[in-house]
Each structure stands twice: as C-alpha cells, then as structure tokens.
PDB file of C-alpha atoms in Angstrom:
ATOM      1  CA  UNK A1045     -16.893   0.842  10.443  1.00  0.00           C
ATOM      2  CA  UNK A1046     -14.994  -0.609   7.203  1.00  0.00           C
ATOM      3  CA  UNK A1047     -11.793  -2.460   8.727  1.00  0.00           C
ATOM      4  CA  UNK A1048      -9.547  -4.824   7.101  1.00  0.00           C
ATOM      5  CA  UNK A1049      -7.742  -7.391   9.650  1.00  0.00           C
ATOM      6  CA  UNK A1050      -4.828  -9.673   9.179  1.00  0.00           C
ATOM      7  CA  UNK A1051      -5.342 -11.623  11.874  1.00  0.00           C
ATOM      8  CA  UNK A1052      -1.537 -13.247  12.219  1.00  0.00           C
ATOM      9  CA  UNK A1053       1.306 -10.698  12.220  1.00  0.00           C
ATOM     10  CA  UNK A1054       4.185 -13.233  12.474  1.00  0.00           C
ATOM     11  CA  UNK A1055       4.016 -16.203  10.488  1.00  0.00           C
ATOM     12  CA  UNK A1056       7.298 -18.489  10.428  1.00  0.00           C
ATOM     13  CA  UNK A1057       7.153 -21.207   7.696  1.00  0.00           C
ATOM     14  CA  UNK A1058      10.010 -23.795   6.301  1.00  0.00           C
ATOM     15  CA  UNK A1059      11.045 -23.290   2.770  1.00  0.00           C
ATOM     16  CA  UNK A1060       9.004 -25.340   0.510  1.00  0.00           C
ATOM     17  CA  UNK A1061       6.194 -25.991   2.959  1.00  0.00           C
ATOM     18  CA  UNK A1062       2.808 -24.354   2.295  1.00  0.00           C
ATOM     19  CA  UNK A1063       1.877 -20.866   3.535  1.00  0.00           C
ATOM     20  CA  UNK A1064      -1.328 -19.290   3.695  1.00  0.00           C
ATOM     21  CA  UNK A1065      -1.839 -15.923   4.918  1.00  0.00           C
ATOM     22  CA  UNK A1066      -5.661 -14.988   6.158  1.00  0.00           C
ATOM     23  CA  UNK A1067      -7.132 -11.458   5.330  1.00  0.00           C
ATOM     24  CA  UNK A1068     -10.988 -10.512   6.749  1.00  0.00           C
ATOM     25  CA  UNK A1069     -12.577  -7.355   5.596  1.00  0.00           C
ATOM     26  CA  UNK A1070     -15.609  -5.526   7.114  1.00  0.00           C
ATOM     27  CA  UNK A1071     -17.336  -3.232   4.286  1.00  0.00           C
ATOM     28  CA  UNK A1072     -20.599  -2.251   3.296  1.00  0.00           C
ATOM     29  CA  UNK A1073     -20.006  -4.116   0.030  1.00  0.00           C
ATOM     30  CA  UNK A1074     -18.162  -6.546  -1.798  1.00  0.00           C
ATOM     31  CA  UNK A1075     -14.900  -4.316  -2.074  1.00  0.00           C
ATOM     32  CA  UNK A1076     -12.058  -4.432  -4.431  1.00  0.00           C
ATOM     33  CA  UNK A1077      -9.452  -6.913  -3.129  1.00  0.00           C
ATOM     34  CA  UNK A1078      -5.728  -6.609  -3.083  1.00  0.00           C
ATOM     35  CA  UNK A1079      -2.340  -8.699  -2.029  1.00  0.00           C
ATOM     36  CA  UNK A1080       0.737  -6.748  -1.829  1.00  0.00           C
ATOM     37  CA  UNK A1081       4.342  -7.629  -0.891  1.00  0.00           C
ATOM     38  CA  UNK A1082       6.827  -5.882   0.753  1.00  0.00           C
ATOM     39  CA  UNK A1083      10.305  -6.944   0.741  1.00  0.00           C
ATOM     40  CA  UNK A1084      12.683  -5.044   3.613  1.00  0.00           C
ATOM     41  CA  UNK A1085      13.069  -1.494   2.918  1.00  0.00           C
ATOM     42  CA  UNK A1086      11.368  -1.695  -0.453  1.00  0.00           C
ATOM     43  CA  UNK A1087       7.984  -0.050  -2.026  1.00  0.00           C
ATOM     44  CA  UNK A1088       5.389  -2.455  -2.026  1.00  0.00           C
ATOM     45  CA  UNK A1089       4.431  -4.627  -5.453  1.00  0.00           C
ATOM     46  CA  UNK A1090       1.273  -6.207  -6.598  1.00  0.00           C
ATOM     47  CA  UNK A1091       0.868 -10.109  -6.351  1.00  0.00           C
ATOM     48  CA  UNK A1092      -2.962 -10.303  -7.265  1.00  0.00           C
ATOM     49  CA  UNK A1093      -6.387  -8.600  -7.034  1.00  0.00           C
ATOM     50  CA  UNK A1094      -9.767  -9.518  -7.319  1.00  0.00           C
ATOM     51  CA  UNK A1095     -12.473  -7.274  -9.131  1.00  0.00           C
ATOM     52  CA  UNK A1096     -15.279  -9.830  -9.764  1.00  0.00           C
ATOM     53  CA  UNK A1097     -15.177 -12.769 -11.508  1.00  0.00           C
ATOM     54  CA  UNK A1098     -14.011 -16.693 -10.348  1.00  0.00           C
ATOM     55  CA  UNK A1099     -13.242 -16.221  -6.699  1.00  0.00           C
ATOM     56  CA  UNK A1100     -10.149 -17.807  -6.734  1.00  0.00           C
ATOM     57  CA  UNK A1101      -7.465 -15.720  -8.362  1.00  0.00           C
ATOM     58  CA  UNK A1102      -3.827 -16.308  -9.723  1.00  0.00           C
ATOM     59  CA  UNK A1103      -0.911 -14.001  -9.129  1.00  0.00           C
ATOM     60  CA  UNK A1104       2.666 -13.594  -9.463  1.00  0.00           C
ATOM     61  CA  UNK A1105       4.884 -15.589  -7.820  1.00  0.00           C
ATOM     62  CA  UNK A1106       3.345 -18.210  -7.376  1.00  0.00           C
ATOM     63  CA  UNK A1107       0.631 -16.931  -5.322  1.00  0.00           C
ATOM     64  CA  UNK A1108      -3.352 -17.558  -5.361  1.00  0.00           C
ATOM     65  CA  UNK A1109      -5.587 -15.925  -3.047  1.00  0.00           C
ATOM     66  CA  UNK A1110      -9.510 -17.665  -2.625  1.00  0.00           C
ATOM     67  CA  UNK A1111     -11.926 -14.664  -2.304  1.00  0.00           C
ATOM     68  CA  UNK A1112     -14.991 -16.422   0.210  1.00  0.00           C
ATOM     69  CA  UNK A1113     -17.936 -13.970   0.132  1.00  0.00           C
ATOM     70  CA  UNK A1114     -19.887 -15.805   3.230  1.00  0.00           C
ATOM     71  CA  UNK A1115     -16.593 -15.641   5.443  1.00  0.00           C
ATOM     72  CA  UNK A1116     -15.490 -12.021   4.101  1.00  0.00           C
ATOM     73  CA  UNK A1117     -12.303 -13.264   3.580  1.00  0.00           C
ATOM     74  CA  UNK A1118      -9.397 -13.389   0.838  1.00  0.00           C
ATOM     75  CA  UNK A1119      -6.511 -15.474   2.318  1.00  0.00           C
ATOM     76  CA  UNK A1120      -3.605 -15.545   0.478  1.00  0.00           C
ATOM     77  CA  UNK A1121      -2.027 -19.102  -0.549  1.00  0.00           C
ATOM     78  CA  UNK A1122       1.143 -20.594  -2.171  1.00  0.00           C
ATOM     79  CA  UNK A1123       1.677 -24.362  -2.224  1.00  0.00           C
ATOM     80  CA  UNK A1124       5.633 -24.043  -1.481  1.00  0.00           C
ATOM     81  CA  UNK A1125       7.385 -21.316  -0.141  1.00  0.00           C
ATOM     82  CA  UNK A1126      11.297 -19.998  -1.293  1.00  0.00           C
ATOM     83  CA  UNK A1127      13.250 -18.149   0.964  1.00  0.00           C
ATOM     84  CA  UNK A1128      12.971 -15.269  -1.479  1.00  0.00           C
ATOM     85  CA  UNK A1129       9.451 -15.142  -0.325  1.00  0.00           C
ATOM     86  CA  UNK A1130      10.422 -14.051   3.095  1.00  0.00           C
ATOM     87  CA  UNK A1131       8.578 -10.257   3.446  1.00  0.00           C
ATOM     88  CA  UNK A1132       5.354  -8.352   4.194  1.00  0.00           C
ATOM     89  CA  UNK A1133       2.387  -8.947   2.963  1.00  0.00           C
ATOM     90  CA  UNK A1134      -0.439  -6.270   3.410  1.00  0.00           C
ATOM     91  CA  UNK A1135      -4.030  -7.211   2.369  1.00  0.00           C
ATOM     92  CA  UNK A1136      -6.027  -4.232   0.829  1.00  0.00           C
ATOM     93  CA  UNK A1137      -9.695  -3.164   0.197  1.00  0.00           C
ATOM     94  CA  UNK A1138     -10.669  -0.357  -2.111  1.00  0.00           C
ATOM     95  CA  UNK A1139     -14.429   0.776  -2.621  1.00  0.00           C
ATOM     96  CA  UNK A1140     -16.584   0.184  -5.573  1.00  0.00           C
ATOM     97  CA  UNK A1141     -17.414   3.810  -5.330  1.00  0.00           C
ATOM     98  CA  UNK A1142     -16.013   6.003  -8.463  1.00  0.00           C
ATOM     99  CA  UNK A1143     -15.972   8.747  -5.331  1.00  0.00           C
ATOM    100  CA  UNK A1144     -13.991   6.572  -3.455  1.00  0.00           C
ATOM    101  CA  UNK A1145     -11.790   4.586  -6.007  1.00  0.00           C
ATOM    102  CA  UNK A1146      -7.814   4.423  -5.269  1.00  0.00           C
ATOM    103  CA  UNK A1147      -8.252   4.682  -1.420  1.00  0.00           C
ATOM    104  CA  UNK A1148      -6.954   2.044  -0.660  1.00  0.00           C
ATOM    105  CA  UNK A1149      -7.573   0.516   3.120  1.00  0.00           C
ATOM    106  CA  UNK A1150      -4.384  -1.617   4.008  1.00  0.00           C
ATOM    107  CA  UNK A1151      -4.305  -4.014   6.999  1.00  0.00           C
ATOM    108  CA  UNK A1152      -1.407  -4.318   9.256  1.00  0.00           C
ATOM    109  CA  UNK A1153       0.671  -6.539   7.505  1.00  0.00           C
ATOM    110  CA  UNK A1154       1.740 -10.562   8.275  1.00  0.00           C
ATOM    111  CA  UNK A1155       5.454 -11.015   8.720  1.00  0.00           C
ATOM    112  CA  UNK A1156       6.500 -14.237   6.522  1.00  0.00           C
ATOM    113  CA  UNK A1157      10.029 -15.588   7.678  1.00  0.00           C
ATOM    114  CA  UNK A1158      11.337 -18.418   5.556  1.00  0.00           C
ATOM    115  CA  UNK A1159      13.230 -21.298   7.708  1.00  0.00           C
ATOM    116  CA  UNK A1160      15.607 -23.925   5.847  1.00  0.00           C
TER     117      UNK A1160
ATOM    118  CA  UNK B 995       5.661   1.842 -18.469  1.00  0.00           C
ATOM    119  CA  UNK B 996       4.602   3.789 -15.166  1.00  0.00           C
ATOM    120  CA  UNK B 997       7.548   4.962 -13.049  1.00  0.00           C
ATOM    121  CA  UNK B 998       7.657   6.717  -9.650  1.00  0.00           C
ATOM    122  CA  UNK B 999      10.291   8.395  -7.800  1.00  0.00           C
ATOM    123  CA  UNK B1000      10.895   9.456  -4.164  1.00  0.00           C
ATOM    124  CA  UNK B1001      13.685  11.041  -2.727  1.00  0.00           C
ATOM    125  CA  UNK B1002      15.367  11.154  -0.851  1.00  0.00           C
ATOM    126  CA  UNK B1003      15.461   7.717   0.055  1.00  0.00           C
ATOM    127  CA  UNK B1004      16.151   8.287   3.707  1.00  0.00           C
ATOM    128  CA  UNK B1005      16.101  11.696   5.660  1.00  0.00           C
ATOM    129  CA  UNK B1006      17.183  11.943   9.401  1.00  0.00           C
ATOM    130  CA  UNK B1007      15.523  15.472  10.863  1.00  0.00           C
ATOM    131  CA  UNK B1008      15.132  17.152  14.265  1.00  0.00           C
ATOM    132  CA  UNK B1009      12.415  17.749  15.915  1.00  0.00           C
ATOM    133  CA  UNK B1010      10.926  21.259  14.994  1.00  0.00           C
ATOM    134  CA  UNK B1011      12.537  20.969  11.721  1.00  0.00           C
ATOM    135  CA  UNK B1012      10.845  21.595   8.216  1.00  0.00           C
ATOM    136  CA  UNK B1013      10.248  18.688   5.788  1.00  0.00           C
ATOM    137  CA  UNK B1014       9.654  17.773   2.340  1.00  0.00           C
ATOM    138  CA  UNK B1015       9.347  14.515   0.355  1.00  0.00           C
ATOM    139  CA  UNK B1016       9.198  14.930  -3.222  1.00  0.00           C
ATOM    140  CA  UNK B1017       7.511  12.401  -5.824  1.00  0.00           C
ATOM    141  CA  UNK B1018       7.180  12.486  -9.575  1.00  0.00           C
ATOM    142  CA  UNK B1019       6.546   9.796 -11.346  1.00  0.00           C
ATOM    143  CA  UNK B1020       6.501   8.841 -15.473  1.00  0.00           C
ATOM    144  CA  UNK B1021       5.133   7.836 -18.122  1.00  0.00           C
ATOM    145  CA  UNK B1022       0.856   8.391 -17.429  1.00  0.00           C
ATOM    146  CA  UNK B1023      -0.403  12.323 -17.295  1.00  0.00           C
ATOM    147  CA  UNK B1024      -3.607  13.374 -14.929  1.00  0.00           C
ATOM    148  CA  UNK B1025      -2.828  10.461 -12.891  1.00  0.00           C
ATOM    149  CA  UNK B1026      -4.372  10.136  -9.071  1.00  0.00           C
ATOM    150  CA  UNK B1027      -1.131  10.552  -6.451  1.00  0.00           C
ATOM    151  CA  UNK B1028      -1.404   9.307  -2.948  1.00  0.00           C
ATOM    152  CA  UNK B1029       1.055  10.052  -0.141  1.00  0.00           C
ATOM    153  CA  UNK B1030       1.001   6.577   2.493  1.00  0.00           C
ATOM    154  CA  UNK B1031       2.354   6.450   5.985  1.00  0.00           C
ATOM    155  CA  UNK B1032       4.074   2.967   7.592  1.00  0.00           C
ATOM    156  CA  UNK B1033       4.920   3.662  10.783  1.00  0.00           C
ATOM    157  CA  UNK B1034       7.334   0.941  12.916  1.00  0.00           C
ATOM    158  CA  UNK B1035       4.906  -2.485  12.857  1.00  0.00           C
ATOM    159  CA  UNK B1036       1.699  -0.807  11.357  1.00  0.00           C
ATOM    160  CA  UNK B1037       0.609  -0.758   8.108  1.00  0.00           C
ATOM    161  CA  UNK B1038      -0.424   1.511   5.895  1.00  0.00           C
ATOM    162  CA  UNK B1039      -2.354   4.941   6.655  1.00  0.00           C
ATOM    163  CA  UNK B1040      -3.351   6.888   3.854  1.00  0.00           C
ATOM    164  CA  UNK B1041      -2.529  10.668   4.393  1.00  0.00           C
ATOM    165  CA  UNK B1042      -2.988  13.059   1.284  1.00  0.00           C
ATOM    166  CA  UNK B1043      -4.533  11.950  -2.314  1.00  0.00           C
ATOM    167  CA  UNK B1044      -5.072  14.131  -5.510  1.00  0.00           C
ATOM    168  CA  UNK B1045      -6.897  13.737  -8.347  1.00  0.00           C
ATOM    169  CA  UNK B1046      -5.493  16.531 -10.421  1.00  0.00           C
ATOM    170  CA  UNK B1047      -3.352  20.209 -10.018  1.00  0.00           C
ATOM    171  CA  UNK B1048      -3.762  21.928  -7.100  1.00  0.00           C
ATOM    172  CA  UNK B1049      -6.378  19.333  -5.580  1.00  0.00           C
ATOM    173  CA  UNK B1050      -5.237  17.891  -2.120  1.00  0.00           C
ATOM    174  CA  UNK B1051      -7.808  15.939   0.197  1.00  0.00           C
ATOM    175  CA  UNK B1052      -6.381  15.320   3.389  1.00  0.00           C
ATOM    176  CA  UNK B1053      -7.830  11.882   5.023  1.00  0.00           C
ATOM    177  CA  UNK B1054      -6.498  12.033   8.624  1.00  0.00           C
ATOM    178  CA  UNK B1055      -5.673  15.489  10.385  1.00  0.00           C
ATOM    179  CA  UNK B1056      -2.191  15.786  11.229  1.00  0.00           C
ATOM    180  CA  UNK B1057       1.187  17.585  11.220  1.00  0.00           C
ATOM    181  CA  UNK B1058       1.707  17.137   7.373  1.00  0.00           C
ATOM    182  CA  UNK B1059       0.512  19.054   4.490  1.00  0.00           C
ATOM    183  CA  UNK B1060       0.716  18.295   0.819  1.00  0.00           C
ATOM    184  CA  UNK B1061       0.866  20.095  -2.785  1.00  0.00           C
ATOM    185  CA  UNK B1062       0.754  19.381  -6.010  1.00  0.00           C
ATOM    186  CA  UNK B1063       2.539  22.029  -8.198  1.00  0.00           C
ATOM    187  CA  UNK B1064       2.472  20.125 -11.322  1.00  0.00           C
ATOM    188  CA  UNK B1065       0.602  17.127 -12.978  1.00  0.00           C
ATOM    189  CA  UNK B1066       3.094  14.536 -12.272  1.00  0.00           C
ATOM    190  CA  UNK B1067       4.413  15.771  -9.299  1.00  0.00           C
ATOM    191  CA  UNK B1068       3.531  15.318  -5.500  1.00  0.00           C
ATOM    192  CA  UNK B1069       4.974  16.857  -2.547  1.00  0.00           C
ATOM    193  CA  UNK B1070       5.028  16.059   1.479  1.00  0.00           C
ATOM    194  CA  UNK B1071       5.739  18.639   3.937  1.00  0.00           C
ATOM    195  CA  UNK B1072       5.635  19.622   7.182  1.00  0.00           C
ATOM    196  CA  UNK B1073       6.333  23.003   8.790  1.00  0.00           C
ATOM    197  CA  UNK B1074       7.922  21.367  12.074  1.00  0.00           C
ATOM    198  CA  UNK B1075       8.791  17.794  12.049  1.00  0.00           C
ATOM    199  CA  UNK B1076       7.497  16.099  15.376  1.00  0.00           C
ATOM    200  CA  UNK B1077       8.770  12.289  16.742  1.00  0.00           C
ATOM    201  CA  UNK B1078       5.536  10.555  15.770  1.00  0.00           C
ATOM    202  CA  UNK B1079       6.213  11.590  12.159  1.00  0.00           C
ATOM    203  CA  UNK B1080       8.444   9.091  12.075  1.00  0.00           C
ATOM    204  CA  UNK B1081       7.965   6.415   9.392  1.00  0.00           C
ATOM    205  CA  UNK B1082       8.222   5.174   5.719  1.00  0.00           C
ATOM    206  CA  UNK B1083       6.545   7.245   3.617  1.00  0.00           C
ATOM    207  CA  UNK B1084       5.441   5.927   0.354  1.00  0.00           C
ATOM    208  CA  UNK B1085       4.102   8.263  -3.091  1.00  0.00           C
ATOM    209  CA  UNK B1086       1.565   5.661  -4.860  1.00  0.00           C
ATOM    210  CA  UNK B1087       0.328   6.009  -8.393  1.00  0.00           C
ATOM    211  CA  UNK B1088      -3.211   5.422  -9.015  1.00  0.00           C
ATOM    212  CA  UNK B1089      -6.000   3.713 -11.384  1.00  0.00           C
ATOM    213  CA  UNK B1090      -7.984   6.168 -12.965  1.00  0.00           C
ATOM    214  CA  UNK B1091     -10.785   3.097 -13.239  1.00  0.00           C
ATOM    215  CA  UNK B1092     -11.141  -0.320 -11.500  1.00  0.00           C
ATOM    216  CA  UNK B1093      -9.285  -2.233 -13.361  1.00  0.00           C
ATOM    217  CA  UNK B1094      -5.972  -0.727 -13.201  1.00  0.00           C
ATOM    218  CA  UNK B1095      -3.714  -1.320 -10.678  1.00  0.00           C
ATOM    219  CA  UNK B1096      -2.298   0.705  -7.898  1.00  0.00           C
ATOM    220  CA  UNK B1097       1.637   1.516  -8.310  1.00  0.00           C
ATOM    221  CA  UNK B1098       4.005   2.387  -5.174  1.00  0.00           C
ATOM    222  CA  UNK B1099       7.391   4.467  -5.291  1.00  0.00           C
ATOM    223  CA  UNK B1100      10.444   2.726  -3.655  1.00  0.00           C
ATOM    224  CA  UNK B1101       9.419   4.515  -0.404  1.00  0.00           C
ATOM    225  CA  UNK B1102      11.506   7.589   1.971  1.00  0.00           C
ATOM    226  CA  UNK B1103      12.384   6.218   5.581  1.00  0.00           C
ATOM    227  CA  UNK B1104      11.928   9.411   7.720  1.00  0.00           C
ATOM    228  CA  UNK B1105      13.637   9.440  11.369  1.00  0.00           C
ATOM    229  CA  UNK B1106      12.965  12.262  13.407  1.00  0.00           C
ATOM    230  CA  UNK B1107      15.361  12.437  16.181  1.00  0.00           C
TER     231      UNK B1107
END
C-alpha cells in the first residue's frame, strides 16, 4: 500500500540550531516529492519539490530537502532555524501517473517549536 | 497570479445540521480543484477532486458531498453535519502537468458541536 510517514511528530529545536525533518515514502515508483508548511491556522505554502533531476533540492526559506532513492526518503533540512520557522510541516507524494496527477498523499505532519 | 478563496473562515454547526464550504479561486480557467480534510493532529485526507464542470470523484466514502457549478468554483456540503466532520477544511488548486505546483486556500475551521 503507498504510505507516506513522518516518523517524528514533535520536534523542539533552539533558534539558530539545525533542524532536519525526516519524510519516508512507500510507492510503486519514484513519486513526485513535496515539503509544505503550515503556519497556525493558515493554508499550507510550498517550500520545495522534487520532480527529477539533482537529488538535493533548494527551497524557500532557507530550506533544502536531500531526495535518497535507496532509503526512500526526502528529509527536509535547514542549517539554522528562526523562530518564524516554528509550524507544520507535511511531506507529500503525488504519482507519476497523468491518471493520478494532483492527488496528493500528505503525511501526518512534524510539529517544529522554536526555543530561544 | 493564482488566487483561492474559502469562506467562511470558521463555521460552528450542530449536529444534524446542513453544510456548505464554498471555494473559487482566480486567475487560471479549467483548473483541477481539490477539497482536503485536517482533522485535530492528522494530516491531510483528500476528500473530493475535479477535473472540470460537473466532474466530482469522491476518494474516501463519507458524510460529505461536493459540486462544481462553475469552472472556478468548488463547493463542500453535507446534508447533516455529524461530530467527526469536524476539522480544517482546505480548497487546493491544482497543476494541470507535473511541473506546476499545487496551491492551497487559507483553509475553513469547521466545529460541529
């Protein structure tokens, strides 16, 4: 069955320390990949995505994510946090299919919180 | 640019009552609408998507239904509201071909009481 796990859903880090956030998938094939933030009560906005291409991929923000085809994983990184990074962060998976494009699997979502 | 808008932005309802969410969004025509559910420390379930007028596929069977009366505009409704339909419900905009990205309205917080 095609799954997409965030393995940590509480993650406390202090502000300008390092913070990486790990995303597995399980899928047939090399999906589309996808890094979203949610800050409290908002919609959620795109920090990066990987179609193909160098594996490790720049976002907004400040963010990178490393996409690791052997581990199934695309953990999401950022050298030093702000406090303004303190949200949600949901890893995605789309299919390759055309069928299937824009349905979007979301995992459950890794609670940052930002310490001084 | 691509706009999308959801109201109402929060909506407290009985249980038993009737619902709808509304969400139109601008600037893009035949665009692919989705309808997500975030329930309290879960993340997202897709519920509804559409690829044109009048074309609803429903990817989990539940209490909600949803329409699409016009091009750029997606609906969410429910004939009686139940407790578990509690939840943030977010209208996302989305790519007509790989490489364009996936939008999300500002989300309605639902609490059925």
């Amino acid at each position: 069955a095609q799954s997409v796990t965030q393995p940590d859903i509480h993650i406390t880090v202090s502000e300008g320390a390092s913070l990486e956030l790990r995303c597995n998938y399980s899928y047939g094939a090399t999906p589309y990949l996808f890094w979203y933030v949610q800050s409290p009560g908002q919609g959620l906005q795109l920090l990066l995505k990987y179609f193909s291409g160098d594996t490790l991929v720049q976002g907004i923000k400040g963010f990178e994510a490393e996409f690791k085809r052997s581990q199934s994983s695309f953990n999401l990184r950022k050298p030093s946090v702000h406090w303004s990074d303190a949200a949600e962060y949901f890893c995605a998976v789309a299919p390759m299919t055309t069928d299937s494009w824009g349905k979007f699997q979301f995992g459950a979502g890794t609670q940052v919180v930002v310490t001084p | 640019s691509q706009t999308i808008h959801q109201w109402p932005a929060t909506l407290v309802q009985p249980v038993g009552s009737p619902l709808s969410l509304e969400c139109t969004v601008e600037g893009t025509s035949n665009p692919n609408l989705y309808w997500y559910r975030q329930a309290a420390g879960r993340g997202l379930q897709l519920l509804f998507y559409s690829v044109g007028i009048g074309q609803i596929s429903s990817e989990v069977p539940q209490n909600l239904s949803a329409s699409r009366p016009q091009d750029r505009q997606f609906i969410l409704s429910s004939k009686k509201l139940l407790l578990s339909d509690s939840g943030f419900y977010l209208c996302a905009l989305g790519p007509g071909t790989p490489q364009e990205t996936q939008y999300f309205g500002p989300g309605t917080r639902l609490l059925v009481l």
